[in-house]
Amino acid sequence: QVQLVESGGGSVQPGGSLRLSCVISGFTLDSSAIVWFRQAPGKEREGVSCTGSQNSGSLYVDSVKGRFTISRDNSKNTVYLQMNNLKPEDTAVYTCGADHQGVCDNNLLTHPARYYYTMDYRGKGTQVTVSS
C-alpha cells in the first residue's frame, strides 16, 4: 500500500524554524520527484518546492528561496523541507506529492493547483502556523 505521511508541522513565532518530513512507503523514492504544496485558508494551492530524482535538480517558489531547503534521504525513503526564518504568510497546510516522472516540472510554479491533481500520490498534509 502506497502512503505519503507528512509530519513536523506546528506553531512557531515569526523567524522560527521547522523541518517537515514526508515519509514514503509502498515504492522507492529514488526514481520519483517529490513535491511540496501548501494551501492557506481561502487561498489557492501553491507549489513550494520539488526535489527531482537522480540529482536532476530542485525547484523553489520565489517566496521561499533562501529560506527553505528541500532534501531527500533515499535510504530512509524520506524527503525533508527545512523551513527557516518563517513568516506569517507561510501559514498553511503543507502536503507532499510524488511524481513518478522523476523530474521537477515547472508547472509546480506556473500551474500548481492543476499540477497537484496530476501527482501519482499525495499525503494528507501537516499544519504550519506562524504567529506571534
GROMACS .gro file of N, CA and C in nm:
model
  396
    1GLN      N    1   0.085  -0.119   0.000
    1GLN     CA    2   0.000   0.000   0.000
    1GLN      C    3   0.088   0.124   0.000
    2VAL      N    4   0.059   0.215  -0.092
    2VAL     CA    5   0.137   0.337  -0.102
    2VAL      C    6   0.086   0.440  -0.002
    3GLN      N    7   0.180   0.500   0.068
    3GLN     CA    8   0.145   0.608   0.161
    3GLN      C    9   0.251   0.715   0.158
    4LEU      N   10   0.207   0.839   0.168
    4LEU     CA   11   0.294   0.952   0.193
    4LEU      C   12   0.243   1.016   0.321
    5VAL      N   13   0.327   1.025   0.420
    5VAL     CA   14   0.286   1.077   0.551
    5VAL      C   15   0.375   1.194   0.588
    6GLU      N   16   0.311   1.308   0.604
    6GLU     CA   17   0.383   1.429   0.643
    6GLU      C   18   0.383   1.443   0.795
    7SER      N   19   0.490   1.503   0.845
    7SER     CA   20   0.498   1.535   0.987
    7SER      C   21   0.592   1.653   1.005
    8GLY      N   22   0.596   1.704   1.127
    8GLY     CA   23   0.687   1.813   1.159
    8GLY      C   24   0.624   1.950   1.165
    9GLY      N   25   0.498   1.958   1.130
    9GLY     CA   26   0.430   2.087   1.139
    9GLY      C   27   0.409   2.130   1.283
   10GLY      N   28   0.366   2.252   1.300
   10GLY     CA   29   0.341   2.303   1.434
   10GLY      C   30   0.323   2.453   1.432
   11SER      N   31   0.329   2.511   1.549
   11SER     CA   32   0.314   2.655   1.565
   11SER      C   33   0.446   2.716   1.607
   12VAL      N   34   0.489   2.818   1.536
   12VAL     CA   35   0.613   2.886   1.569
   12VAL      C   36   0.594   3.036   1.556
   13GLN      N   37   0.685   3.109   1.616
   13GLN     CA   38   0.683   3.254   1.602
   13GLN      C   39   0.755   3.294   1.475
   14PRO      N   40   0.726   3.412   1.425
   14PRO     CA   41   0.800   3.461   1.307
   14PRO      C   42   0.949   3.458   1.332
   15GLY      N   43   1.023   3.415   1.231
   15GLY     CA   44   1.167   3.399   1.245
   15GLY      C   45   1.209   3.260   1.289
   16GLY      N   46   1.114   3.180   1.330
   16GLY     CA   47   1.144   3.045   1.376
   16GLY      C   48   1.165   2.947   1.261
   17SER      N   49   1.191   2.823   1.299
   17SER     CA   50   1.221   2.718   1.201
   17SER      C   51   1.139   2.593   1.230
   18LEU      N   52   1.112   2.520   1.125
   18LEU     CA   53   1.050   2.388   1.134
   18LEU      C   54   1.111   2.301   1.024
   19ARG      N   55   1.113   2.171   1.049
   19ARG     CA   56   1.154   2.078   0.945
   19ARG      C   57   1.040   1.979   0.921
   20LEU      N   58   0.987   1.983   0.802
   20LEU     CA   59   0.881   1.890   0.764
   20LEU      C   60   0.943   1.764   0.705
   21SER      N   61   0.877   1.653   0.730
   21SER     CA   62   0.919   1.525   0.673
   21SER      C   63   0.804   1.467   0.592
   22CYS      N   64   0.841   1.401   0.484
   22CYS     CA   65   0.744   1.327   0.404
   22CYS      C   66   0.800   1.185   0.392
   23VAL      N   67   0.740   1.093   0.464
   23VAL     CA   68   0.786   0.955   0.465
   23VAL      C   69   0.703   0.876   0.364
   24ILE      N   70   0.773   0.811   0.273
   24ILE     CA   71   0.708   0.737   0.165
   24ILE      C   72   0.717   0.588   0.191
   25SER      N   73   0.608   0.519   0.171
   25SER     CA   74   0.608   0.374   0.177
   25SER      C   75   0.530   0.321   0.058
   26GLY      N   76   0.570   0.201   0.014
   26GLY     CA   77   0.499   0.139  -0.097
   26GLY      C   78   0.568   0.154  -0.230
   27PHE      N   79   0.666   0.240  -0.240
   27PHE     CA   80   0.750   0.249  -0.359
   27PHE      C   81   0.882   0.315  -0.318
   28THR      N   82   0.983   0.295  -0.400
   28THR     CA   83   1.113   0.351  -0.367
   28THR      C   84   1.122   0.494  -0.416
   29LEU      N   85   1.186   0.573  -0.335
   29LEU     CA   86   1.191   0.716  -0.359
   29LEU      C   87   1.283   0.755  -0.474
   30ASP      N   88   1.384   0.674  -0.501
   30ASP     CA   89   1.495   0.720  -0.584
   30ASP      C   90   1.457   0.751  -0.728
   31SER      N   91   1.342   0.703  -0.775
   31SER     CA   92   1.304   0.731  -0.914
   31SER      C   93   1.191   0.832  -0.927
   32SER      N   94   1.154   0.895  -0.817
   32SER     CA   95   1.040   0.987  -0.819
   32SER      C   96   1.081   1.127  -0.780
   33ALA      N   97   1.014   1.224  -0.838
   33ALA     CA   98   1.023   1.360  -0.788
   33ALA      C   99   0.922   1.374  -0.674
   34ILE      N  100   0.961   1.443  -0.571
   34ILE     CA  101   0.872   1.469  -0.457
   34ILE      C  102   0.851   1.619  -0.446
   35VAL      N  103   0.727   1.654  -0.432
   35VAL     CA  104   0.685   1.793  -0.439
   35VAL      C  105   0.615   1.832  -0.310
   36TRP      N  106   0.640   1.954  -0.265
   36TRP     CA  107   0.568   2.012  -0.152
   36TRP      C  108   0.475   2.121  -0.205
   37PHE      N  109   0.349   2.110  -0.161
   37PHE     CA  110   0.250   2.213  -0.189
   37PHE      C  111   0.205   2.271  -0.055
   38ARG      N  112   0.140   2.386  -0.060
   38ARG     CA  113   0.077   2.440   0.060
   38ARG      C  114  -0.050   2.513   0.020
   39GLN      N  115  -0.141   2.515   0.116
   39GLN     CA  116  -0.266   2.586   0.094
   39GLN      C  117  -0.310   2.652   0.223
   40ALA      N  118  -0.327   2.782   0.215
   40ALA     CA  119  -0.376   2.859   0.329
   40ALA      C  120  -0.528   2.874   0.317
   41PRO      N  121  -0.598   2.894   0.427
   41PRO     CA  122  -0.743   2.909   0.422
   41PRO      C  123  -0.784   3.023   0.328
   42GLY      N  124  -0.876   2.991   0.239
   42GLY     CA  125  -0.927   3.092   0.147
   42GLY      C  126  -0.837   3.126   0.032
   43LYS      N  127  -0.725   3.053   0.021
   43LYS     CA  128  -0.631   3.083  -0.087
   43LYS      C  129  -0.611   2.961  -0.176
   44GLU      N  130  -0.564   2.985  -0.296
   44GLU     CA  131  -0.536   2.875  -0.388
   44GLU      C  132  -0.411   2.799  -0.343
   45ARG      N  133  -0.408   2.675  -0.383
   45ARG     CA  134  -0.291   2.593  -0.354
   45ARG      C  135  -0.169   2.650  -0.424
   46GLU      N  136  -0.057   2.642  -0.358
   46GLU     CA  137   0.068   2.697  -0.410
   46GLU      C  138   0.175   2.588  -0.411
   47GLY      N  139   0.252   2.585  -0.517
   47GLY     CA  140   0.367   2.497  -0.520
   47GLY      C  141   0.481   2.560  -0.442
   48VAL      N  142   0.546   2.482  -0.358
   48VAL     CA  143   0.651   2.535  -0.272
   48VAL      C  144   0.789   2.492  -0.320
   49SER      N  145   0.807   2.361  -0.336
   49SER     CA  146   0.940   2.312  -0.371
   49SER      C  147   0.930   2.172  -0.427
   50CYS      N  148   1.034   2.133  -0.499
   50CYS     CA  149   1.040   1.999  -0.558
   50CYS      C  150   1.184   1.950  -0.556
   51THR      N  151   1.200   1.820  -0.533
   51THR     CA  152   1.330   1.757  -0.549
   51THR      C  153   1.317   1.648  -0.654
   52GLY      N  154   1.399   1.653  -0.756
   52GLY     CA  155   1.392   1.556  -0.863
   52GLY      C  156   1.474   1.433  -0.832
   53SER      N  157   1.448   1.327  -0.902
   53SER     CA  158   1.522   1.202  -0.882
   53SER      C  159   1.660   1.211  -0.947
   54GLN      N  160   1.749   1.122  -0.905
   54GLN     CA  161   1.881   1.108  -0.968
   54GLN      C  162   1.954   1.241  -0.982
   55ASN      N  163   1.946   1.322  -0.879
   55ASN     CA  164   2.014   1.453  -0.880
   55ASN      C  165   1.974   1.539  -0.999
   56SER      N  166   1.849   1.532  -1.039
   56SER     CA  167   1.802   1.608  -1.155
   56SER      C  168   1.765   1.751  -1.121
   57GLY      N  169   1.784   1.789  -0.997
   57GLY     CA  170   1.764   1.928  -0.962
   57GLY      C  171   1.645   1.951  -0.872
   58SER      N  172   1.627   2.075  -0.832
   58SER     CA  173   1.518   2.112  -0.743
   58SER      C  174   1.460   2.246  -0.787
   59LEU      N  175   1.341   2.273  -0.737
   59LEU     CA  176   1.272   2.399  -0.766
   59LEU      C  177   1.220   2.459  -0.637
   60TYR      N  178   1.213   2.592  -0.635
   60TYR     CA  179   1.153   2.663  -0.523
   60TYR      C  180   1.068   2.778  -0.577
   61VAL      N  181   0.956   2.801  -0.512
   61VAL     CA  182   0.881   2.921  -0.543
   61VAL      C  183   0.959   3.041  -0.490
   62ASP      N  184   0.949   3.154  -0.557
   62ASP     CA  185   1.032   3.270  -0.522
   62ASP      C  186   1.018   3.312  -0.376
   63SER      N  187   0.898   3.298  -0.324
   63SER     CA  188   0.873   3.348  -0.188
   63SER      C  189   0.947   3.271  -0.080
   64VAL      N  190   1.000   3.153  -0.112
   64VAL     CA  191   1.070   3.074  -0.010
   64VAL      C  192   1.218   3.058  -0.039
   65LYS      N  193   1.262   3.107  -0.153
   65LYS     CA  194   1.403   3.093  -0.188
   65LYS      C  195   1.491   3.160  -0.083
   66GLY      N  196   1.595   3.090  -0.044
   66GLY     CA  197   1.686   3.142   0.057
   66GLY      C  198   1.642   3.113   0.199
   67ARG      N  199   1.519   3.065   0.215
   67ARG     CA  200   1.467   3.033   0.349
   67ARG      C  201   1.436   2.884   0.365
   68PHE      N  202   1.389   2.822   0.259
   68PHE     CA  203   1.352   2.680   0.264
   68PHE      C  204   1.455   2.598   0.186
   69THR      N  205   1.479   2.478   0.236
   69THR     CA  206   1.569   2.386   0.167
   69THR      C  207   1.504   2.248   0.163
   70ILE      N  208   1.497   2.193   0.043
   70ILE     CA  209   1.441   2.059   0.026
   70ILE      C  210   1.556   1.960   0.013
   71SER      N  211   1.539   1.844   0.073
   71SER     CA  212   1.642   1.741   0.063
   71SER      C  213   1.576   1.605   0.069
   72ARG      N  214   1.650   1.504   0.028
   72ARG     CA  215   1.595   1.369   0.031
   72ARG      C  216   1.698   1.273   0.087
   73ASP      N  217   1.648   1.173   0.156
   73ASP     CA  218   1.731   1.062   0.204
   73ASP      C  219   1.669   0.936   0.145
   74ASN      N  220   1.724   0.892   0.033
   74ASN     CA  221   1.666   0.775  -0.034
   74ASN      C  222   1.674   0.650   0.053
   75SER      N  223   1.775   0.642   0.138
   75SER     CA  224   1.788   0.524   0.223
   75SER      C  225   1.675   0.515   0.325
   76LYS      N  226   1.617   0.630   0.359
   76LYS     CA  227   1.506   0.633   0.454
   76LYS      C  228   1.373   0.656   0.384
   77ASN      N  229   1.376   0.666   0.251
   77ASN     CA  230   1.254   0.693   0.175
   77ASN      C  231   1.181   0.816   0.230
   78THR      N  232   1.258   0.919   0.257
   78THR     CA  233   1.204   1.038   0.322
   78THR      C  234   1.256   1.163   0.252
   79VAL      N  235   1.167   1.260   0.239
   79VAL     CA  236   1.203   1.393   0.188
   79VAL      C  237   1.177   1.493   0.299
   80TYR      N  238   1.268   1.588   0.311
   80TYR     CA  239   1.258   1.690   0.415
   80TYR      C  240   1.240   1.828   0.352
   81LEU      N  241   1.172   1.913   0.426
   81LEU     CA  242   1.163   2.055   0.390
   81LEU      C  243   1.203   2.134   0.513
   82GLN      N  244   1.327   2.184   0.511
   82GLN     CA  245   1.375   2.267   0.619
   82GLN      C  246   1.328   2.410   0.595
   83MET      N  247   1.255   2.464   0.691
   83MET     CA  248   1.196   2.597   0.675
   83MET      C  249   1.253   2.688   0.782
   84ASN      N  250   1.328   2.787   0.740
   84ASN     CA  251   1.390   2.884   0.831
   84ASN      C  252   1.330   3.022   0.810
   85ASN      N  253   1.350   3.106   0.909
   85ASN     CA  254   1.301   3.244   0.901
   85ASN      C  255   1.154   3.248   0.857
   86LEU      N  256   1.074   3.170   0.924
   86LEU     CA  257   0.934   3.158   0.887
   86LEU      C  258   0.860   3.290   0.907
   87LYS      N  259   0.765   3.313   0.818
   87LYS     CA  260   0.686   3.435   0.819
   87LYS      C  261   0.538   3.399   0.835
   88PRO      N  262   0.457   3.491   0.883
   88PRO     CA  263   0.313   3.462   0.895
   88PRO      C  264   0.250   3.415   0.764
   89GLU      N  265   0.297   3.464   0.653
   89GLU     CA  266   0.241   3.424   0.524
   89GLU      C  267   0.278   3.281   0.484
   90ASP      N  268   0.364   3.217   0.561
   90ASP     CA  269   0.395   3.075   0.538
   90ASP      C  270   0.291   2.984   0.604
   91THR      N  271   0.201   3.040   0.679
   91THR     CA  272   0.097   2.962   0.745
   91THR      C  273   0.009   2.893   0.642
   92ALA      N  274   0.000   2.760   0.653
   92ALA     CA  275  -0.075   2.682   0.556
   92ALA      C  276  -0.070   2.535   0.596
   93VAL      N  277  -0.149   2.456   0.527
   93VAL     CA  278  -0.134   2.311   0.533
   93VAL      C  279  -0.037   2.270   0.422
   94TYR      N  280   0.067   2.201   0.462
   94TYR     CA  281   0.172   2.158   0.368
   94TYR      C  282   0.151   2.011   0.335
   95THR      N  283   0.150   1.981   0.206
   95THR     CA  284   0.124   1.846   0.158
   95THR      C  285   0.234   1.804   0.062
   96CYS      N  286   0.277   1.679   0.073
   96CYS     CA  287   0.376   1.630  -0.024
   96CYS      C  288   0.308   1.539  -0.126
   97GLY      N  289   0.367   1.538  -0.243
   97GLY     CA  290   0.316   1.455  -0.351
   97GLY      C  291   0.430   1.389  -0.426
   98ALA      N  292   0.401   1.279  -0.490
   98ALA     CA  293   0.502   1.204  -0.565
   98ALA      C  294   0.469   1.207  -0.713
   99ASP      N  295   0.569   1.240  -0.792
   99ASP     CA  296   0.555   1.244  -0.938
   99ASP      C  297   0.651   1.142  -0.996
  100HIS      N  298   0.596   1.032  -1.047
  100HIS     CA  299   0.680   0.924  -1.098
  100HIS      C  300   0.753   0.960  -1.226
  101GLN      N  301   0.726   1.077  -1.284
  101GLN     CA  302   0.806   1.119  -1.399
  101GLN      C  303   0.950   1.145  -1.356
  102GLY      N  304   0.969   1.176  -1.228
  102GLY     CA  305   1.103   1.184  -1.173
  102GLY      C  306   1.173   1.318  -1.183
  103VAL      N  307   1.125   1.405  -1.268
  103VAL     CA  308   1.191   1.534  -1.289
  103VAL      C  309   1.097   1.645  -1.242
  104CYS      N  310   1.153   1.744  -1.176
  104CYS     CA  311   1.071   1.855  -1.131
  104CYS      C  312   1.010   1.927  -1.250
  105ASP      N  313   0.881   1.950  -1.243
  105ASP     CA  314   0.804   2.009  -1.351
  105ASP      C  315   0.776   2.155  -1.318
  106ASN      N  316   0.801   2.243  -1.414
  106ASN     CA  317   0.780   2.385  -1.390
  106ASN      C  318   0.634   2.421  -1.364
  107ASN      N  319   0.545   2.328  -1.395
  107ASN     CA  320   0.404   2.350  -1.361
  107ASN      C  321   0.384   2.368  -1.210
  108LEU      N  322   0.480   2.321  -1.134
  108LEU     CA  323   0.475   2.342  -0.989
  108LEU      C  324   0.463   2.491  -0.958
  109LEU      N  325   0.533   2.570  -1.038
  109LEU     CA  326   0.536   2.715  -1.014
  109LEU      C  327   0.429   2.789  -1.093
  110THR      N  328   0.398   2.739  -1.213
  110THR     CA  329   0.308   2.814  -1.302
  110THR      C  330   0.163   2.772  -1.289
  111HIS      N  331   0.139   2.644  -1.264
  111HIS     CA  332   0.002   2.593  -1.253
  111HIS      C  333  -0.008   2.494  -1.136
  112PRO      N  334   0.021   2.538  -1.016
  112PRO     CA  335   0.030   2.445  -0.904
  112PRO      C  336  -0.100   2.374  -0.872
  113ALA      N  337  -0.213   2.444  -0.883
  113ALA     CA  338  -0.341   2.381  -0.848
  113ALA      C  339  -0.368   2.264  -0.941
  114ARG      N  340  -0.342   2.285  -1.069
  114ARG     CA  341  -0.364   2.178  -1.167
  114ARG      C  342  -0.259   2.068  -1.151
  115TYR      N  343  -0.134   2.109  -1.127
  115TYR     CA  344  -0.026   2.012  -1.114
  115TYR      C  345  -0.049   1.920  -0.994
  116TYR      N  346  -0.106   1.975  -0.888
  116TYR     CA  347  -0.133   1.896  -0.767
  116TYR      C  348  -0.215   1.771  -0.802
  117TYR      N  349  -0.312   1.787  -0.889
  117TYR     CA  350  -0.400   1.673  -0.920
  117TYR      C  351  -0.338   1.576  -1.018
  118THR      N  352  -0.222   1.606  -1.071
  118THR     CA  353  -0.153   1.510  -1.156
  118THR      C  354  -0.055   1.423  -1.078
  119MET      N  355  -0.037   1.453  -0.949
  119MET     CA  356   0.053   1.372  -0.868
  119MET      C  357   0.009   1.226  -0.866
  120ASP      N  358   0.106   1.137  -0.872
  120ASP     CA  359   0.071   0.995  -0.865
  120ASP      C  360   0.018   0.959  -0.726
  121TYR      N  361   0.073   1.023  -0.623
  121TYR     CA  362   0.026   1.000  -0.487
  121TYR      C  363   0.041   1.130  -0.409
  122ARG      N  364  -0.044   1.146  -0.309
  122ARG     CA  365  -0.041   1.265  -0.225
  122ARG      C  366  -0.063   1.227  -0.079
  123GLY      N  367  -0.002   1.304   0.010
  123GLY     CA  368  -0.028   1.284   0.152
  123GLY      C  369  -0.148   1.365   0.196
  124LYS      N  370  -0.173   1.363   0.327
  124LYS     CA  371  -0.289   1.432   0.382
  124LYS      C  372  -0.254   1.569   0.438
  125GLY      N  373  -0.127   1.596   0.457
  125GLY     CA  374  -0.086   1.729   0.497
  125GLY      C  375  -0.053   1.744   0.644
  126THR      N  376   0.022   1.851   0.672
  126THR     CA  377   0.056   1.887   0.809
  126THR      C  378   0.044   2.039   0.821
  127GLN      N  379  -0.010   2.084   0.933
  127GLN     CA  380  -0.039   2.226   0.951
  127GLN      C  381   0.084   2.299   1.002
  128VAL      N  382   0.113   2.411   0.939
  128VAL     CA  383   0.219   2.502   0.985
  128VAL      C  384   0.153   2.636   1.015
  129THR      N  385   0.175   2.683   1.136
  129THR     CA  386   0.118   2.812   1.178
  129THR      C  387   0.231   2.901   1.228
  130VAL      N  388   0.242   3.017   1.168
  130VAL     CA  389   0.345   3.113   1.207
  130VAL      C  390   0.275   3.238   1.260
  131SER      N  391   0.290   3.260   1.389
  131SER     CA  392   0.218   3.370   1.451
  131SER      C  393   0.289   3.414   1.577
  132SER      N  394   0.279   3.543   1.605
  132SER     CA  395   0.336   3.594   1.728
  132SER      C  396   0.230   3.599   1.838
   0.00000   0.00000   0.00000
